[in-house]
PDB file of C-alpha atoms in Angstrom:
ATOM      1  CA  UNK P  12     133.703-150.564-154.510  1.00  0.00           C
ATOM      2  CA  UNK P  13     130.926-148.665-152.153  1.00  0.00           C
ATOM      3  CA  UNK P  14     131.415-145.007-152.750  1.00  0.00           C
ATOM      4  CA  UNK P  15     130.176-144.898-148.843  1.00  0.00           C
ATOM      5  CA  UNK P  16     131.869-147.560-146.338  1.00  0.00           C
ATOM      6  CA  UNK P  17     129.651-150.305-144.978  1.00  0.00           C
ATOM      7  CA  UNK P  18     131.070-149.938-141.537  1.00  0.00           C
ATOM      8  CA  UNK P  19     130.054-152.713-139.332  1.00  0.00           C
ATOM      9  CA  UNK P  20     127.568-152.473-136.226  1.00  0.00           C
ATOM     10  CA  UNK P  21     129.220-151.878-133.164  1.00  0.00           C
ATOM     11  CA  UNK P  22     127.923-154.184-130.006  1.00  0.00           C
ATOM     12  CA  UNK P  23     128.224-154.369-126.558  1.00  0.00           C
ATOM     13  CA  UNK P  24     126.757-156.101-123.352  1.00  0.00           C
ATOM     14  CA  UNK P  25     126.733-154.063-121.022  1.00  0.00           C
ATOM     15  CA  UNK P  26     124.382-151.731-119.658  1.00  0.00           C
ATOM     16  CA  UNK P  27     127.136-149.392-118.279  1.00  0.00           C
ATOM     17  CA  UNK P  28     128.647-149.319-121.506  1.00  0.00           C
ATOM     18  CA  UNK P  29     125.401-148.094-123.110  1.00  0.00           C
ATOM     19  CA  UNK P  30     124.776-145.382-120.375  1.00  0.00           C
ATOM     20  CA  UNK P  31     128.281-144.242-121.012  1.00  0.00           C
ATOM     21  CA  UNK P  32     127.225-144.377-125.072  1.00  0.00           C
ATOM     22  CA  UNK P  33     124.300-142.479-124.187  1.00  0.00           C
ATOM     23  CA  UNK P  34     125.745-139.672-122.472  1.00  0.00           C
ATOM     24  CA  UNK P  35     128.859-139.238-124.480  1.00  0.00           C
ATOM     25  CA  UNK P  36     126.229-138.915-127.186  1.00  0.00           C
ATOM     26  CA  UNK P  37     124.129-136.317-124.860  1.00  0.00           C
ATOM     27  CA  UNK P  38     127.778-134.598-123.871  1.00  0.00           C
ATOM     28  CA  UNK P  39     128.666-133.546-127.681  1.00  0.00           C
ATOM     29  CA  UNK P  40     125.160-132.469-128.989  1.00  0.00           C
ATOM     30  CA  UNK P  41     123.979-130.480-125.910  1.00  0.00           C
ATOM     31  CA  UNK P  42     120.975-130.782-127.280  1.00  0.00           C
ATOM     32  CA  UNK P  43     117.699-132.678-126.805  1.00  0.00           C
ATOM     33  CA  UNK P  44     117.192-135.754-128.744  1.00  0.00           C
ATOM     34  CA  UNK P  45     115.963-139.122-129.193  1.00  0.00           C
ATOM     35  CA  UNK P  46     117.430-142.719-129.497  1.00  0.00           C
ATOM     36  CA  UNK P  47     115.699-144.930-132.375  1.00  0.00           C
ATOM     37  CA  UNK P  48     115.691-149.018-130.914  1.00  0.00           C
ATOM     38  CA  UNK P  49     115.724-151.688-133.629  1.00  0.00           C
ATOM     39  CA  UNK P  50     116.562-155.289-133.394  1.00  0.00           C
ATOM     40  CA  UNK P  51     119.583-155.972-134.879  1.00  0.00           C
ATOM     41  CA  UNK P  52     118.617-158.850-137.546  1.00  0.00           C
ATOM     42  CA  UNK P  53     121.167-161.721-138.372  1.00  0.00           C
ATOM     43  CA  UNK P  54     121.436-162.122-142.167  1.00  0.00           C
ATOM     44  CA  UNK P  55     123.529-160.535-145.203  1.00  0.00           C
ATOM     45  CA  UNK P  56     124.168-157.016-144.932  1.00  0.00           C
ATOM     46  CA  UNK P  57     123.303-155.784-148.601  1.00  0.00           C
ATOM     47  CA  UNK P  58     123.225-152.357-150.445  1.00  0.00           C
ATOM     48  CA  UNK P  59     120.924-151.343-152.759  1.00  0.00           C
ATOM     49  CA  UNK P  60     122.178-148.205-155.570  1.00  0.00           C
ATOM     50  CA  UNK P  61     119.074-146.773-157.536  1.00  0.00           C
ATOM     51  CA  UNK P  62     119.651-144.384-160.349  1.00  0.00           C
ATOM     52  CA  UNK P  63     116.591-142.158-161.743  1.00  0.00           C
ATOM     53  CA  UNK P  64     114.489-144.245-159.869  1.00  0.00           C
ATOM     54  CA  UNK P  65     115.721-147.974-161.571  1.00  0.00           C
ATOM     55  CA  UNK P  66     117.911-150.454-159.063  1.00  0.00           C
ATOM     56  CA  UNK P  67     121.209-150.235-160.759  1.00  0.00           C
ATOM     57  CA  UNK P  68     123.535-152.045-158.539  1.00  0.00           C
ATOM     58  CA  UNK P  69     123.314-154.247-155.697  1.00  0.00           C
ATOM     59  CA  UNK P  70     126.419-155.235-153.600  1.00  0.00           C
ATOM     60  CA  UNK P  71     127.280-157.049-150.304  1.00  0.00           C
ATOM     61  CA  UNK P  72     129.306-155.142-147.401  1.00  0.00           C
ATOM     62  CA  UNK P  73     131.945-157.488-148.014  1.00  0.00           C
ATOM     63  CA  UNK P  74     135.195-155.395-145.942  1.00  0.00           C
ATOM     64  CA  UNK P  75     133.179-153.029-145.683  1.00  0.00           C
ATOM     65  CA  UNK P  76     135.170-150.748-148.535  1.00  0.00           C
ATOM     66  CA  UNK P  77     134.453-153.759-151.617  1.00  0.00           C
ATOM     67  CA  UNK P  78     131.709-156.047-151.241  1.00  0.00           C
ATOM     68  CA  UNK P  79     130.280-158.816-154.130  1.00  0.00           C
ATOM     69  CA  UNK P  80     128.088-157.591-156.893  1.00  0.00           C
ATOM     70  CA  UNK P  81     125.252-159.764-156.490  1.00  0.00           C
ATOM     71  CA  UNK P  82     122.779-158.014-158.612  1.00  0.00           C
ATOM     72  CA  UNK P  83     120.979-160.715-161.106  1.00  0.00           C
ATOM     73  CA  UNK P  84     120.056-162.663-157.731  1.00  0.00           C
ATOM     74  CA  UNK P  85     119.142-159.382-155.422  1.00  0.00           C
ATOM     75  CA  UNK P  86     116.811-158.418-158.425  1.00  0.00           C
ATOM     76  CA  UNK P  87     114.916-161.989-157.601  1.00  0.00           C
ATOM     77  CA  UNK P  88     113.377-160.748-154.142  1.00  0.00           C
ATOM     78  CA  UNK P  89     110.088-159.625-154.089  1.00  0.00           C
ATOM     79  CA  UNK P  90     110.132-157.497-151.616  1.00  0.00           C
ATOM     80  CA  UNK P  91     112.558-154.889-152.963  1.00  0.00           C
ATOM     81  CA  UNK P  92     111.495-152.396-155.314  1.00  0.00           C
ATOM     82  CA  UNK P  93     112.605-152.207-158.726  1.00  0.00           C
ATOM     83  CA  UNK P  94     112.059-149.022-160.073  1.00  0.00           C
ATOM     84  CA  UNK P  95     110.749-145.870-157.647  1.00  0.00           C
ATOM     85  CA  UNK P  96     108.583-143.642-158.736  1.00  0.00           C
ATOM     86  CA  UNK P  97     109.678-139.960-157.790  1.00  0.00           C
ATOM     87  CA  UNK P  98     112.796-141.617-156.265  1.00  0.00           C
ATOM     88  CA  UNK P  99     115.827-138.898-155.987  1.00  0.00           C
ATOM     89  CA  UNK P 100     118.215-138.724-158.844  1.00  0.00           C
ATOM     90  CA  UNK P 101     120.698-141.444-156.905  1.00  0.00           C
ATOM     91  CA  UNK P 102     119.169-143.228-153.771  1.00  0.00           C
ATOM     92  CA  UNK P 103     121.321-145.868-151.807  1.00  0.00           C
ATOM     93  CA  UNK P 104     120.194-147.439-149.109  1.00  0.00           C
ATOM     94  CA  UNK P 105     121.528-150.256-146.772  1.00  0.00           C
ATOM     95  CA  UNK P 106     119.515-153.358-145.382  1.00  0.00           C
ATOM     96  CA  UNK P 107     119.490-156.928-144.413  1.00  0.00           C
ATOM     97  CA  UNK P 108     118.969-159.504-146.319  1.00  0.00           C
ATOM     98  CA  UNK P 109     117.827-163.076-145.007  1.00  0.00           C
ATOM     99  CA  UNK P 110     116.262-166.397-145.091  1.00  0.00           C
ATOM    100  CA  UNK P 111     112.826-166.542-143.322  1.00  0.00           C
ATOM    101  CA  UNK P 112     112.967-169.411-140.514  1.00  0.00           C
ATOM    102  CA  UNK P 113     109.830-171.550-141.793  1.00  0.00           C
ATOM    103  CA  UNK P 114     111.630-171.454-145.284  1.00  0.00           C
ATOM    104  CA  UNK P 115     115.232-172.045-143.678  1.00  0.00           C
ATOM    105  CA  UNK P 116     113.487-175.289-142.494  1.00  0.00           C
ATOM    106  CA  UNK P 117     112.051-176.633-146.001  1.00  0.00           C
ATOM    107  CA  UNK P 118     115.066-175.673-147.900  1.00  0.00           C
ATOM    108  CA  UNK P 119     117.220-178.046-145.234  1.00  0.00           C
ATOM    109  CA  UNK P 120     114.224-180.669-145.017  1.00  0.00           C
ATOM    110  CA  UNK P 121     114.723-180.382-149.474  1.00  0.00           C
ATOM    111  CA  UNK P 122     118.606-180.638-148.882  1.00  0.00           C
ATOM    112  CA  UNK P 123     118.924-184.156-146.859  1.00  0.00           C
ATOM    113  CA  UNK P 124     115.849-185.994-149.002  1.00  0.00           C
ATOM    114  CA  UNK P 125     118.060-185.156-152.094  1.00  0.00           C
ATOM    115  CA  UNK P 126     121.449-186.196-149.999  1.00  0.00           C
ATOM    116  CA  UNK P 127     122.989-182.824-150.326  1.00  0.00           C
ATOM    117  CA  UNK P 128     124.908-180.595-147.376  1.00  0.00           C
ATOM    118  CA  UNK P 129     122.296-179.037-145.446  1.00  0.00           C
ATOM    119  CA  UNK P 130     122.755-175.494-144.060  1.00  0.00           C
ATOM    120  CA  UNK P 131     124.086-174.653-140.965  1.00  0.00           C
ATOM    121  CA  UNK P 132     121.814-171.595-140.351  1.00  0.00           C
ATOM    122  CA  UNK P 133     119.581-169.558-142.005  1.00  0.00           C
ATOM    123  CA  UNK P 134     122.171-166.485-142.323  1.00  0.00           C
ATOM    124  CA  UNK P 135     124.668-168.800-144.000  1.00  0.00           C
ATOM    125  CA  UNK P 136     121.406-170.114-146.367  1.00  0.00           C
ATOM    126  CA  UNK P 137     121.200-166.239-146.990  1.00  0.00           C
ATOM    127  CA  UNK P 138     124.564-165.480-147.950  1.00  0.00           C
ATOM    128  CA  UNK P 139     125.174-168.999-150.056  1.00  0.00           C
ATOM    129  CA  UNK P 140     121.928-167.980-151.912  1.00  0.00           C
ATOM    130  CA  UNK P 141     123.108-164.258-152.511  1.00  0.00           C
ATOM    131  CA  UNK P 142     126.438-165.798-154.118  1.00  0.00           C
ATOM    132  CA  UNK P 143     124.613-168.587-156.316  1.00  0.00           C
ATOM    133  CA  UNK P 144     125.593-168.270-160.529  1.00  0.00           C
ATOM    134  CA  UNK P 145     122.373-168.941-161.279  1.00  0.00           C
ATOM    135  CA  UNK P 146     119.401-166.109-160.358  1.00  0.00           C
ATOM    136  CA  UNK P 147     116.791-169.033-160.941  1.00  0.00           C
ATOM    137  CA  UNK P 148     118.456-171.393-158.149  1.00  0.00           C
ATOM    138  CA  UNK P 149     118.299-167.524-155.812  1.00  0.00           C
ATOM    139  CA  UNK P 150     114.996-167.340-156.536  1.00  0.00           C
ATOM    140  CA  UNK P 151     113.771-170.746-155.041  1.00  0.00           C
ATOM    141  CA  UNK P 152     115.171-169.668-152.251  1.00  0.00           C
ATOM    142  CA  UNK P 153     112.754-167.338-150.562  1.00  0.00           C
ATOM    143  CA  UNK P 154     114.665-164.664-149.406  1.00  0.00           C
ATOM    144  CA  UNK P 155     113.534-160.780-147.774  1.00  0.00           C
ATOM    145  CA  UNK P 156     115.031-157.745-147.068  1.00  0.00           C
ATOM    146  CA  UNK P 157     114.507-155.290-144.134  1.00  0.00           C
ATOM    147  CA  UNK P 158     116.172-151.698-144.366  1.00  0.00           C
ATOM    148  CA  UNK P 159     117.356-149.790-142.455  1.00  0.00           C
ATOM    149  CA  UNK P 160     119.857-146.899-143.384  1.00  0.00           C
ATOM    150  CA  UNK P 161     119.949-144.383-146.435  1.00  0.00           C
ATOM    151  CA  UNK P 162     123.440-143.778-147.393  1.00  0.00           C
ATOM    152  CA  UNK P 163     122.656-141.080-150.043  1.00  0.00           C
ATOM    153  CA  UNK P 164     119.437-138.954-150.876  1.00  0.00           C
ATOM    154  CA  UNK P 165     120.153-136.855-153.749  1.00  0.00           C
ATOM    155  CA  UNK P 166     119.097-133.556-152.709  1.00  0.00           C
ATOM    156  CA  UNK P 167     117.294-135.118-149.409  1.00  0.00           C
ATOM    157  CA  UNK P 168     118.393-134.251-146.209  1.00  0.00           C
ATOM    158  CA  UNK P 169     116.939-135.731-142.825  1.00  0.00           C
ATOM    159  CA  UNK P 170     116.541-133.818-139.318  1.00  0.00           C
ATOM    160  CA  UNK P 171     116.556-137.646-137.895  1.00  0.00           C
ATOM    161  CA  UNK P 172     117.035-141.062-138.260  1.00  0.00           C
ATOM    162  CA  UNK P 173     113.091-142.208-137.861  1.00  0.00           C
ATOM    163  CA  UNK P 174     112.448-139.755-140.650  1.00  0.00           C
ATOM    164  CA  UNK P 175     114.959-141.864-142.932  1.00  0.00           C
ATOM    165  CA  UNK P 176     112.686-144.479-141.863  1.00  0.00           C
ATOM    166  CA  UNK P 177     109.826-143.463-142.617  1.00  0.00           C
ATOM    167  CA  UNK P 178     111.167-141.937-145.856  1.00  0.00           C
ATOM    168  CA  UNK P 179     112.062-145.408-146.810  1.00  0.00           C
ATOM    169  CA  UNK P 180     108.575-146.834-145.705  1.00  0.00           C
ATOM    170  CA  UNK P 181     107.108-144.115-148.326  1.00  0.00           C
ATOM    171  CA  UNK P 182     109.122-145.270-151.017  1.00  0.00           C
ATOM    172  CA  UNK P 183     107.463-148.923-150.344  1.00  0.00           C
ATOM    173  CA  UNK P 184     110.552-150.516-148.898  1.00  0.00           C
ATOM    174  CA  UNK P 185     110.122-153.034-146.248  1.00  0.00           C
ATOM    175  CA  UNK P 186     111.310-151.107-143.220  1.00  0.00           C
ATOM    176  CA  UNK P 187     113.390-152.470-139.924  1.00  0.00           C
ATOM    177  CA  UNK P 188     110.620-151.781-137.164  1.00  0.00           C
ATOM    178  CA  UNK P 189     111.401-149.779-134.398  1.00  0.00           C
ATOM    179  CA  UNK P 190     110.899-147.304-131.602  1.00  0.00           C
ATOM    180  CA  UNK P 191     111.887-144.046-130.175  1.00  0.00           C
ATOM    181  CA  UNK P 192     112.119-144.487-126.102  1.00  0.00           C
ATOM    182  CA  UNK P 193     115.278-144.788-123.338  1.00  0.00           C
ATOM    183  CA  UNK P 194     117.913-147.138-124.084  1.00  0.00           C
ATOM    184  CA  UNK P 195     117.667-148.571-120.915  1.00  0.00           C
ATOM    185  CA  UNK P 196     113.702-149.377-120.767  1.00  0.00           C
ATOM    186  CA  UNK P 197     114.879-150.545-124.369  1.00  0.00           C
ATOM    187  CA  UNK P 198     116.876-153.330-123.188  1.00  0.00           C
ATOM    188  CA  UNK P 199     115.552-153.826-119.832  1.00  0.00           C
ATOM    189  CA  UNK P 200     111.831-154.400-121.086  1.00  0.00           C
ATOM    190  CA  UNK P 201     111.288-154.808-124.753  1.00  0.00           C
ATOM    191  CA  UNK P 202     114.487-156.834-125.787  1.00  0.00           C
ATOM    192  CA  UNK P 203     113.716-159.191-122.529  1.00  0.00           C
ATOM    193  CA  UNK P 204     110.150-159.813-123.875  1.00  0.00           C
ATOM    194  CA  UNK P 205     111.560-160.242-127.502  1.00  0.00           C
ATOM    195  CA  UNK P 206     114.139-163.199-125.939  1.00  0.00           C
ATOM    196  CA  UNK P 207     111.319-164.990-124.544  1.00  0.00           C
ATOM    197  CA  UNK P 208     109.967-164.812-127.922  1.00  0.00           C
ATOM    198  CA  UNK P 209     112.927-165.004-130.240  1.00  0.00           C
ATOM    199  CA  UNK P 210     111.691-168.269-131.771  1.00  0.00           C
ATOM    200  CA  UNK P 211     108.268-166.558-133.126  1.00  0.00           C
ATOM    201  CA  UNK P 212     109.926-164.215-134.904  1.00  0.00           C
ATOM    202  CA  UNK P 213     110.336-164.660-138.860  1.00  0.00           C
ATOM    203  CA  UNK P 214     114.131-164.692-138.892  1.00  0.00           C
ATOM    204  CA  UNK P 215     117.023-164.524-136.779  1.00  0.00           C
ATOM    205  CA  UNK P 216     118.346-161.501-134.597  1.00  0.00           C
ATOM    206  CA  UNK P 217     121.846-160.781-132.993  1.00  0.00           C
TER     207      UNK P 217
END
């Protein structure tokens, strides 16, 4: 059970909708601020409890109230930290775990020489790795993390979201890039030039 809720993302395609977002958001501070942009990236939404520094506990959002403990396997990626040095008392954070496209490809390529079911996508590799018995068979498997949320901070508190961020870069995790400029130069510029370029990135995004 996640003693915070792993609410999922909320979406929409419309730039209206995100102007009315924006200043509903703008309406209820009345104050300055700042948006953060991230791509949203397509893979197994995961989080990650730390205790006195050690990963504890690693579960998947599941309904978003009780989610799989898939521990033993999370504790085969190399990119997440194991213990933290200096970490607060209890730390839990929230990321994304996937399946890298170039290793997507040789895991299917593997599959259909040894006449098994290949995968249908690398978010589905992902998850079916994340929910394997055996941690050595997760291993093979090449998967990352990016993160991008801290649920709790004992006895940390955060003026923004980009200082979470960065807070989380500090602690050496691997850290969901992104930006602070308008929504709308957002979406009209960057995420154009980044669906021209979709396939060169590592993994998938939504």
């Amino acid at each position: 059970v996640h003693q915070y809720p792993m609410l999922s993302l909320g979406n929409t395609y419309s730039e209206g909708e995100v102007k009315d977002f924006y200043e509903r958001i703008a309406r209820d501070l009345n104050e300055p601020f700042e948006i953060v942009a991230e791509l949203k990236y397509d893979g197994t939404s995961i989080s990650l409890v730390y205790e006195e520094g050690r990963l504890v506990r690693a579960v998947t959002r599941g309904d978003g109230t009780r989610g799989d403990d898939v521990t033993a396997n999370v504790k085969t990626i190399r990119s997440i930290p194991m213990t933290i040095p200096n970490a607060p008392h209890r730390l839990i954070v929230r990321g994304e775990v996937f399946m890298p496209k170039k290793t997507f490809e040789k895991l299917n390529a593997y599959n259909e020489e040894q006449g098994k079911p290949l995968f249908a996508n690398p978010r589905n590799a992902a998850a079916g790795s994340l929910r394997q018995l055996d941690p050595k068979i997760a291993a093979k498997r090449g998967l990352d993390i990016l993160v991008f949320n801290v649920q709790l901070a004992d006895d940390v508190t955060f003026k923004t979201h980009a200082e979470s961020l960065n807070f989380l870069r500090n602690l050496q995790f691997k850290v969901v890039p992104y930006s602070l400029q308008s929504c709308i130069s957002f979406i009209r510029d960057e995420v154009m030039r980044i669906n021209e370029e979709r396939e060169l990135l590592a993994c998938d995004i939504d």
